[in-house]
Short mmCIF file of C-alpha atoms (C1' of nucleotides) in Angstrom, two decimals:
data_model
loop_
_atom_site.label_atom_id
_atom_site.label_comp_id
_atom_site.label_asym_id
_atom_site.label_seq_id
_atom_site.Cartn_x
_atom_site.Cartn_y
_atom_site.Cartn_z
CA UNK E 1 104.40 105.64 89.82
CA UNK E 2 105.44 102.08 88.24
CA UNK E 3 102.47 99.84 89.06
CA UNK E 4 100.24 101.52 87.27
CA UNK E 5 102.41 101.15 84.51
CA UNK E 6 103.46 97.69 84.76
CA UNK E 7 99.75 96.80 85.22
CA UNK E 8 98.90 98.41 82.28
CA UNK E 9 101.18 96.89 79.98
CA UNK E 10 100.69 93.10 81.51
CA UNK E 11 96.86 94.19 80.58
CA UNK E 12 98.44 94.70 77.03
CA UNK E 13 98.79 91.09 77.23
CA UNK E 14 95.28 90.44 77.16
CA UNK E 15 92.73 90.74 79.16
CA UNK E 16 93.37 90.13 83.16
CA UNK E 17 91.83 89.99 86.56
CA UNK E 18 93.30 91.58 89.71
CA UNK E 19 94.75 88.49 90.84
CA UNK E 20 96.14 87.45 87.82
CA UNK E 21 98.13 90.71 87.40
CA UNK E 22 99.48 90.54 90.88
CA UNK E 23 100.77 86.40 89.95
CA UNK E 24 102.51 87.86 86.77
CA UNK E 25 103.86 91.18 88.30
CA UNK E 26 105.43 89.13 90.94
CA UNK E 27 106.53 86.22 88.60
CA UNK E 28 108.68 88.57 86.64
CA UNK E 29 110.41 90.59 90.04
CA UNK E 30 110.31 87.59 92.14
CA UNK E 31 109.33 88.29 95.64
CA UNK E 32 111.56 91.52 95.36
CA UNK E 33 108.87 94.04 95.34
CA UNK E 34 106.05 91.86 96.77
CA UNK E 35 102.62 93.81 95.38
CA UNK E 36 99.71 94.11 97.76
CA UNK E 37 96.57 92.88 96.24
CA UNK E 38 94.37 95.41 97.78
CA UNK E 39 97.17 97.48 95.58
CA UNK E 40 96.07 95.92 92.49
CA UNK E 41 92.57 96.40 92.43
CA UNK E 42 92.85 99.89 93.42
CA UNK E 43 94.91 101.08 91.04
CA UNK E 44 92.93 99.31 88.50
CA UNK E 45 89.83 101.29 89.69
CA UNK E 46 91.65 104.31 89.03
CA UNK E 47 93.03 103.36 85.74
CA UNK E 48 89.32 102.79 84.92
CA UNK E 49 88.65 106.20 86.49
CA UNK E 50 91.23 107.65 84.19
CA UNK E 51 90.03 105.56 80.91
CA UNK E 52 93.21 103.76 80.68
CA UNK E 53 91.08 100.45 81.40
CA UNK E 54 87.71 99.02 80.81
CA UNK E 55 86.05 96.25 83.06
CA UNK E 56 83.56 94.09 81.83
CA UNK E 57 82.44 91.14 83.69
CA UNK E 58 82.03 88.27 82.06
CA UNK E 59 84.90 85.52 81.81
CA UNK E 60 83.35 82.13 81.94
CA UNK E 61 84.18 81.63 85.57
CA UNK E 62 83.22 85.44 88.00
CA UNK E 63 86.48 86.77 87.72
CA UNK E 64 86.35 90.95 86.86
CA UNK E 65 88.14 90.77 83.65
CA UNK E 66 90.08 94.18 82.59
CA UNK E 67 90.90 95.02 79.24
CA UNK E 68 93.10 98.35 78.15
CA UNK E 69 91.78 100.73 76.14
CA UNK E 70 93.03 102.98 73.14
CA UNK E 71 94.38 105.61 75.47
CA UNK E 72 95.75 103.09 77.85
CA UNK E 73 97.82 101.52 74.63
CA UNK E 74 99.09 104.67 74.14
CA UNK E 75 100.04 105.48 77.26
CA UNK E 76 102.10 102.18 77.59
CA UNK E 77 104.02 103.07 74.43
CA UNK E 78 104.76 106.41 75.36
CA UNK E 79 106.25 104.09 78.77
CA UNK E 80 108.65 102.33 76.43
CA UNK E 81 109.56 104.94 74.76
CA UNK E 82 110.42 107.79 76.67
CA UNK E 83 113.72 106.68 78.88
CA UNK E 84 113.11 106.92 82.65
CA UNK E 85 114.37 110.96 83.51
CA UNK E 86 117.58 111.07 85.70
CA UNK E 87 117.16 114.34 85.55
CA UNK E 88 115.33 114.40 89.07
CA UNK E 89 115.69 110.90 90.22
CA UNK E 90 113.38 109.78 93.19
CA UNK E 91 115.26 110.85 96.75
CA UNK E 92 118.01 108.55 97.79
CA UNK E 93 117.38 107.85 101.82
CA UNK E 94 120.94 106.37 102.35
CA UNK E 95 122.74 109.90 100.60
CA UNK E 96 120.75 111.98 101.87
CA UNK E 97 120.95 110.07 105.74
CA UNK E 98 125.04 110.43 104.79
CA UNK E 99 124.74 114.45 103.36
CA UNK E 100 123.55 115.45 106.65
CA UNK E 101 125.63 113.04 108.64
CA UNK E 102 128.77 114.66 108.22
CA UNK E 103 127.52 117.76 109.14
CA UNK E 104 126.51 116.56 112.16
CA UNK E 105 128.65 117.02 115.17
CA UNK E 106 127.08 114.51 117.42
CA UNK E 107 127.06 111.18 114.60
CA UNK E 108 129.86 108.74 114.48
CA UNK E 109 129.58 108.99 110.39
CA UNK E 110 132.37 106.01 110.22
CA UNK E 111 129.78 103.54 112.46
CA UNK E 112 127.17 104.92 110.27
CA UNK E 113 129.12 103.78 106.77
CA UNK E 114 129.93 101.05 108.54
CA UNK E 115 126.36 99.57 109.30
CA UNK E 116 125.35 99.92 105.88
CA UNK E 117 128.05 98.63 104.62
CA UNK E 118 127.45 95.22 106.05
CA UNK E 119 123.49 95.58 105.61
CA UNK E 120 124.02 96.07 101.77
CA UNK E 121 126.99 93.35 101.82
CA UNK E 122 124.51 90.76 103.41
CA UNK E 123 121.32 91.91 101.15
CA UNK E 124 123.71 91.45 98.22
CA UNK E 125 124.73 87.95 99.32
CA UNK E 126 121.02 86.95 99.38
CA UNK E 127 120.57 88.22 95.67
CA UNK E 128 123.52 86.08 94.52
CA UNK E 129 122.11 82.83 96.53
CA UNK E 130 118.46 83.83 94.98
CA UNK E 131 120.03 84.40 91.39
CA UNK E 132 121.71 80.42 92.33
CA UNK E 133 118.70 78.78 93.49
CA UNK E 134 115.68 80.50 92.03
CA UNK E 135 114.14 79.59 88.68
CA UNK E 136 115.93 81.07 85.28
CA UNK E 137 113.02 83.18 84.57
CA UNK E 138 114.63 85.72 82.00
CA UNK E 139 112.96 88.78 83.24
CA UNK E 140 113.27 87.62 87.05
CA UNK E 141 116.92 87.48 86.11
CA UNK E 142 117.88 90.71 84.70
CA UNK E 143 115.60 92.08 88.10
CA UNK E 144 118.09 90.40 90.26
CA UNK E 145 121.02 91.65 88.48
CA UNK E 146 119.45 94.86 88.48
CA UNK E 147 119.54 94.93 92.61
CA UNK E 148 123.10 93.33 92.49
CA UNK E 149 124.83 96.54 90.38
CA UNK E 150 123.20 98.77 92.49
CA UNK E 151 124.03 97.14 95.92
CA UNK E 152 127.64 96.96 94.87
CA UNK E 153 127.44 100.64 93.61
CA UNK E 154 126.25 101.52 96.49
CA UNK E 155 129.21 99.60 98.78
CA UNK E 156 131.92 101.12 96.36
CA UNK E 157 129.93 104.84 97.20
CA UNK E 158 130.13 104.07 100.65
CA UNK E 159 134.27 102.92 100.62
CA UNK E 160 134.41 106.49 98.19
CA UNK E 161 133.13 108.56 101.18
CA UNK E 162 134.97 106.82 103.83
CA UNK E 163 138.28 107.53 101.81
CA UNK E 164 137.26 110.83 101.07
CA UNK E 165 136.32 111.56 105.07
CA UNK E 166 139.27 110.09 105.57
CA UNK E 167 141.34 112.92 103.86
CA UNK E 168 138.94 115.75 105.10
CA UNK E 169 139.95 114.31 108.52
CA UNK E 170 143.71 114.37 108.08
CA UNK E 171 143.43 117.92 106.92
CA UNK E 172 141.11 119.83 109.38
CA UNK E 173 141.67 117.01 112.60
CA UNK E 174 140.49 116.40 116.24
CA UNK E 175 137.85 119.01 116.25
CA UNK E 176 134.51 117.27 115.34
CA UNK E 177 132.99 119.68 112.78
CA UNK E 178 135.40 122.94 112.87
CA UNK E 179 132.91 124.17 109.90
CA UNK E 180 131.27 127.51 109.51
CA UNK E 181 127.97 128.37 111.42
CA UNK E 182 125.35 127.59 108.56
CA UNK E 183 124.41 130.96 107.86
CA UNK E 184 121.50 130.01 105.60
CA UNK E 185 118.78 132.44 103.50
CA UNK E 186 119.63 135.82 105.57
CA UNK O 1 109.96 108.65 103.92
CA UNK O 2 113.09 110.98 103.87
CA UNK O 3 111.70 114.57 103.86
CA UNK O 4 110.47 113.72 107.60
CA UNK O 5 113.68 112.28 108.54
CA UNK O 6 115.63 115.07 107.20
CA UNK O 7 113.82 117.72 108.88
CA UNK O 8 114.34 116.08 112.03
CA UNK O 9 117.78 115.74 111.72
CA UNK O 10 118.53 119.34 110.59
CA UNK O 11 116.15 120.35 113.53
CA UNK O 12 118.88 118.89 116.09
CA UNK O 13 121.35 121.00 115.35
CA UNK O 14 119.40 123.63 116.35
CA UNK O 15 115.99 125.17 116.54
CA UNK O 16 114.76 126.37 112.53
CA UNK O 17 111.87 127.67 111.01
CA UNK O 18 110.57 126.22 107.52
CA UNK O 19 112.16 128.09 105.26
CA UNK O 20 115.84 128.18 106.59
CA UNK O 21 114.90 124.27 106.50
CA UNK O 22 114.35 123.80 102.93
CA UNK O 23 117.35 125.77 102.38
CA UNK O 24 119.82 123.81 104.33
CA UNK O 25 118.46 120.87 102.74
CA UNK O 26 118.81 122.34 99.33
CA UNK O 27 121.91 123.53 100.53
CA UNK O 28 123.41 119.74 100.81
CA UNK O 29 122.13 118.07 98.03
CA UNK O 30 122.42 120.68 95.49
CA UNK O 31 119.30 121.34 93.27
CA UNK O 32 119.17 117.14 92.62
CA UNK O 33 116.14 116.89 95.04
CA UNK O 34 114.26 120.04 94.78
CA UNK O 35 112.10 120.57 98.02
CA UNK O 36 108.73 122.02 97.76
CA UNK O 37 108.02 124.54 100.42
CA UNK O 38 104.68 123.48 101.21
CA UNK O 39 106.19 120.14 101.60
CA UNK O 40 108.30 121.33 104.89
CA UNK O 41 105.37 122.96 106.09
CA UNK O 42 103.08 120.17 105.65
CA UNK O 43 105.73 117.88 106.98
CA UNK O 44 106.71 120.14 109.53
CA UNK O 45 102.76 120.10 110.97
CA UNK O 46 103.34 116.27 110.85
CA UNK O 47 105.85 115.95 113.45
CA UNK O 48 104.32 118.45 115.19
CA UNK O 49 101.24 116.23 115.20
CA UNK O 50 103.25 112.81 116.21
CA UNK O 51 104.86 115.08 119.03
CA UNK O 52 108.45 114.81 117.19
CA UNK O 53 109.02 118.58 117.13
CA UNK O 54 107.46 121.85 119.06
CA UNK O 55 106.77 124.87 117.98
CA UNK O 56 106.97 128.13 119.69
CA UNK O 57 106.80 131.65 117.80
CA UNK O 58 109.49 134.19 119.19
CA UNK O 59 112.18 134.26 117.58
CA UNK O 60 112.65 138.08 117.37
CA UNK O 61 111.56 138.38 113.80
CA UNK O 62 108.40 137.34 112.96
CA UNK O 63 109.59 132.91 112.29
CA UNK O 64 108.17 130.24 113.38
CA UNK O 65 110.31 128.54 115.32
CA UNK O 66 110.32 124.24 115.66
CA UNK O 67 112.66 122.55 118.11
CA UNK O 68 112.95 118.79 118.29
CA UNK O 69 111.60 116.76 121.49
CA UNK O 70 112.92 113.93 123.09
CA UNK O 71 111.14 111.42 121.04
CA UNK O 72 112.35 113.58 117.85
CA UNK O 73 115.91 113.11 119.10
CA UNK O 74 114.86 109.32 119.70
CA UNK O 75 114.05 109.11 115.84
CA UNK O 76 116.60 110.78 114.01
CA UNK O 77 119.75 108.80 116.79
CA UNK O 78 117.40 105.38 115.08
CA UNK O 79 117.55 106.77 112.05
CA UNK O 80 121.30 107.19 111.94
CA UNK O 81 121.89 103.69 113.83
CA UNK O 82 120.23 101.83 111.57
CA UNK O 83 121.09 101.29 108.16
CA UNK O 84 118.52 101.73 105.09
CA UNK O 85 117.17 98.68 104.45
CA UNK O 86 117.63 96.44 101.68
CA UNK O 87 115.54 93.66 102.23
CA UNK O 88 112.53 95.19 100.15
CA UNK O 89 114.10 98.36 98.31
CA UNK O 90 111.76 100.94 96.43
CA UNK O 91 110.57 100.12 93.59
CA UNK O 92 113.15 100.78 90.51
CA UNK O 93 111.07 101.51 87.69
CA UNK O 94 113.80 101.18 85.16
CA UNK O 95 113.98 97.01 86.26
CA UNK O 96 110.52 96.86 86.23
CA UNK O 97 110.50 98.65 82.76
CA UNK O 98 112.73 95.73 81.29
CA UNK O 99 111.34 93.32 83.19
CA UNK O 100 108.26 94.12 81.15
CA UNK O 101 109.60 94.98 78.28
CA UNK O 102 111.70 91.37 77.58
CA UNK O 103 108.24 89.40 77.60
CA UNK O 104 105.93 91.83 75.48
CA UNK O 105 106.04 90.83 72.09
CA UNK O 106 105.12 94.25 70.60
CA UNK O 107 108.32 96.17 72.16
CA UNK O 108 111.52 96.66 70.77
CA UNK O 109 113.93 95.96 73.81
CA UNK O 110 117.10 96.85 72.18
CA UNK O 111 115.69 100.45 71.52
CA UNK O 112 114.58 100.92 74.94
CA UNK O 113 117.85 100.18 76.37
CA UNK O 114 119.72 102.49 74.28
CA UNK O 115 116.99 105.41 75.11
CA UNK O 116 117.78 105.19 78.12
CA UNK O 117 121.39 104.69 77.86
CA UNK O 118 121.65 107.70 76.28
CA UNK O 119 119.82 109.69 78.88
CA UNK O 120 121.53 108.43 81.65
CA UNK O 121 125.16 108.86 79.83
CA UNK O 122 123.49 112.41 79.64
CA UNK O 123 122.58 112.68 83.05
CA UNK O 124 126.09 111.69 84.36
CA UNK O 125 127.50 114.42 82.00
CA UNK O 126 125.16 116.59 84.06
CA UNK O 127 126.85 115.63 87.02
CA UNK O 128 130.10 115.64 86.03
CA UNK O 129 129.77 118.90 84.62
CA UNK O 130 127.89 120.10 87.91
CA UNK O 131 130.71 118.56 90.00
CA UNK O 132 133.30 120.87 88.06
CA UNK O 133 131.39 123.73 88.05
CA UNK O 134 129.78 123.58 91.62
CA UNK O 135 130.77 124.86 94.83
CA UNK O 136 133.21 122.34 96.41
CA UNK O 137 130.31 121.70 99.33
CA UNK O 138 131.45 118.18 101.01
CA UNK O 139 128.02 116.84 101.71
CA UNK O 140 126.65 117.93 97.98
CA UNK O 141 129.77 116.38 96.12
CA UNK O 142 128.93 113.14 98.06
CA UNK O 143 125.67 113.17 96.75
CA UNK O 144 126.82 113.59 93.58
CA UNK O 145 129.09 111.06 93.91
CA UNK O 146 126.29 109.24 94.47
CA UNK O 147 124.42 109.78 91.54
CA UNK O 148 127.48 109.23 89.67
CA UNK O 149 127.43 106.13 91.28
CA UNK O 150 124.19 104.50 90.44
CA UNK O 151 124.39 106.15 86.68
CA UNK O 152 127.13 104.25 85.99
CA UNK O 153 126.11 101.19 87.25
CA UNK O 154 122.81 101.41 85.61
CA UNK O 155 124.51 102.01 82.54
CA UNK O 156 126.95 98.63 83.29
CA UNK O 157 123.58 97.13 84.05
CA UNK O 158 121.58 97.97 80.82
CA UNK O 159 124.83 97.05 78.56
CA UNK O 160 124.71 93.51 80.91
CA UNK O 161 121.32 93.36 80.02
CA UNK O 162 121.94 93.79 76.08
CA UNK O 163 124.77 91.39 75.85
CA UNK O 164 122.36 88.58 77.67
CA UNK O 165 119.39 89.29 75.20
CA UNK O 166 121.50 89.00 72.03
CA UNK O 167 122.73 85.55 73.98
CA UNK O 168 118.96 84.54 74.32
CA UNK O 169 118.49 85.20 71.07
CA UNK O 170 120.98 83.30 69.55
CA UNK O 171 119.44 80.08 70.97
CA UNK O 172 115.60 80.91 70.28
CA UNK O 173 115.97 83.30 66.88
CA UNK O 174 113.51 84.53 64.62
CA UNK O 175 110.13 84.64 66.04
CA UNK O 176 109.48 87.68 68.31
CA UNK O 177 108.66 85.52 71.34
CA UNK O 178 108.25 81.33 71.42
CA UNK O 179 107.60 81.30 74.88
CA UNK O 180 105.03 79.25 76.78
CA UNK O 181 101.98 80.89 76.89
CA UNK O 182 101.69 83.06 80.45
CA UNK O 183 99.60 80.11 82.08
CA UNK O 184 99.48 82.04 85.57
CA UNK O 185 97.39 81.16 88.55
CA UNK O 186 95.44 78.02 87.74
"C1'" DA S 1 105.36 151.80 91.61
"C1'" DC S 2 106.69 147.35 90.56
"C1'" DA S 3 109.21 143.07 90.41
"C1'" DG S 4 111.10 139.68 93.07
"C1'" DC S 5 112.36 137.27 96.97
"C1'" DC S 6 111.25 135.90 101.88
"C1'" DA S 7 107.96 133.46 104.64
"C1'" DT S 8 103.89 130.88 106.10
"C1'" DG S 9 100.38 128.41 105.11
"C1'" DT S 10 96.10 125.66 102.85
"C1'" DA S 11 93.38 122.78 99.51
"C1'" DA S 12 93.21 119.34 96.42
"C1'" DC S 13 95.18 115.65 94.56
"C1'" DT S 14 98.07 111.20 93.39
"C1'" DT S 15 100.41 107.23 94.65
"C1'" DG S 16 101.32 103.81 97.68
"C1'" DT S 17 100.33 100.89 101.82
"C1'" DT S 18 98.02 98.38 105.54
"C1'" DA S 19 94.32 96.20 107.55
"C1'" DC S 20 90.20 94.32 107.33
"C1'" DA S 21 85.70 91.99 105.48
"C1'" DT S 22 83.65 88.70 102.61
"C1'" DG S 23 82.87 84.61 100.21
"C1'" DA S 24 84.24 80.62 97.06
"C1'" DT S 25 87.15 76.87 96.17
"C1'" DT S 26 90.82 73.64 97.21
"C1'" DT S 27 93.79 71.02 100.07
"C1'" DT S 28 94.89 68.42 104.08
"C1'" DA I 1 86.03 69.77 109.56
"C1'" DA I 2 89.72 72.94 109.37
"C1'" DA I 3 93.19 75.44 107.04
"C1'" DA I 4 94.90 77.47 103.10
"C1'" DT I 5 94.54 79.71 98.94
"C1'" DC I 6 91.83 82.27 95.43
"C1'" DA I 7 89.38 86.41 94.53
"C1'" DT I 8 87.33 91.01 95.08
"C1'" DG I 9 86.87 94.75 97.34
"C1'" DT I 10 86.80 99.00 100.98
"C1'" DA I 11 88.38 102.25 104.56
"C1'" DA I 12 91.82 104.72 106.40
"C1'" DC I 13 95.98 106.51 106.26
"C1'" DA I 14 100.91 108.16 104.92
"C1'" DA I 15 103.77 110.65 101.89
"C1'" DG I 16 104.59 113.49 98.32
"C1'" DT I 17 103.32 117.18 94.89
"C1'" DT I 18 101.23 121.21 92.76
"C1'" DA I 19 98.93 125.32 92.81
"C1'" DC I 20 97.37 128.95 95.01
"C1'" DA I 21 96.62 132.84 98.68
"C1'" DT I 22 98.55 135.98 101.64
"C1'" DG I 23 101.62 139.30 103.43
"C1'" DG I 24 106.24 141.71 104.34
"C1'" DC I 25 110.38 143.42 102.77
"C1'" DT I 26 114.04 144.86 99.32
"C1'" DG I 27 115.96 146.67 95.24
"C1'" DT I 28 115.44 149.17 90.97
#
DNA sequence: ACAGCCATGTAACTTGTTACATGATTTT
DNA sequence: AAAATCATGTAACAAGTTACATGGCTGT
């Protein structure tokens, strides 16, 4: 649901072409969330669909210029305005892989804290060496930083639930998963 | 990505039938991730289709019964070996927001950041509150700690990202935005 | 009788993604 | 001349979401 945002407001910029707005989307996140092009020029069809966009051709050179229309500018200030809603934030695949792990007789839930652990510990080393060698691109930056709170969120959730399993294990021990039959919707 | 994973994994603990299956998911991570019903159907017919579960009717009542395969088991024993990846996370519209946001001349940063850092201070009040409140269900408190989690590090994140604006703007005041013009893909 | 939940499904749609085709221009 | 990049598109598919239709069963 972001790209046809983000294109939208880089089209607030000015007028762009496709390939343009794939250069500057990726300028601004570095290669973190690498934008198919084929990506691009659909969604821009169906921002045109929608009358968020207008094509017209011309440009000098034969590049399919887009420019954003009066619903389009409204729709990118409503964007900036309205605060993203954590009030049903898109599905987490690592909780969600962990809330049904521990219920889970037959899954070594440690080994599977553990793994992650070390994946997040190594993707958060290549941020920092990114955030060192990479250009000083302002918006680029704050991207970066954005991925490096969440990936060390994310290891001190992980140490959380291995101290908390910890203490679950020292009370109810041995037994892998001594826990009620599920009894669900009778 | 997840809702197929999910299903799969509840499915080896035991055969289910589609709506005990939403519920157990629902069940683990609270209301946070509402599952449609269709979805688990539609899903459901999915894995049927890529030969990841079976179905077969009798189950006394009138439920449809799915039981995993081999090559189900396969997938969910990857799923749990292998740790979410981090190399090219989903797409966090929040950093892509600000991203935006700190290069468009017409947009008042500083306002967007504190919109949204009052609705996620909200948000984690939600979860604190639903923490007290709710049942003491281990699974669903992890995923709450999760939330809790990436709330507050957004929130360290968006305060990060004030203090380094008011920085940049220290050193290039005044005028809304002296930068170079875009001057992409030449 | 009626409201509400249980239960299964389908149709239509949106967003995102990959893979491919095509041609022009630029670089080596 | 060959390879790479620029540039525009299309087809096909995957995943998620909503809205609706259809029944059975339960409680008031």
């Amino acid at each position: 649901m972001s790209v046809k945002q983000a294109l939208l407001a880089l089209l607030e910029q000015g007028p762009r072409y496709g390939y343009q707005l794939r250069a500057e989307f990726e300028q601004r996140t570095g290669s973190t969330w690498p934008l198919n092009v084929g990506q691009v020029y659909t969604t821009l069809t169906r921002l045109e669909r929608d009358g968020l966009v207008e094509a017209d051709g011309a440009d000098g050179e034969g590049h399919v210029i887009y420019r954003v229309t009066a619903a389009g500018r409204e729709e990118v200030a409503a964007w900036f305005t309205t605060p993203v809603p954590r009030t049903q934030p898109p599905r987490d695949e690592l909780a969600i892989k962990l809330a049904l792990a521990v219920t889970m007789p037959g899954v070594d839930v440690g080994s599977v804290i553990q793994q992650q652990r070390s994946a997040t510990m190594a993707a958060l080393q290549d941020y920092t060496r990114l955030k060192r060698d990479g250009g000083n691109d302002l918006a680029w930056g704050l991207v970066l930083d954005s991925l490096v709170f969440a990936a060390e969120a994310e290891i001190r959730w992980l140490d959380h639930c291995e101290a908390r399993l910890r203490r679950a294990a020292l009370e109810k021990p041995a037994v892998p998963a001594p826990v009620d039959a599920p009894e669900v919707a009778r």
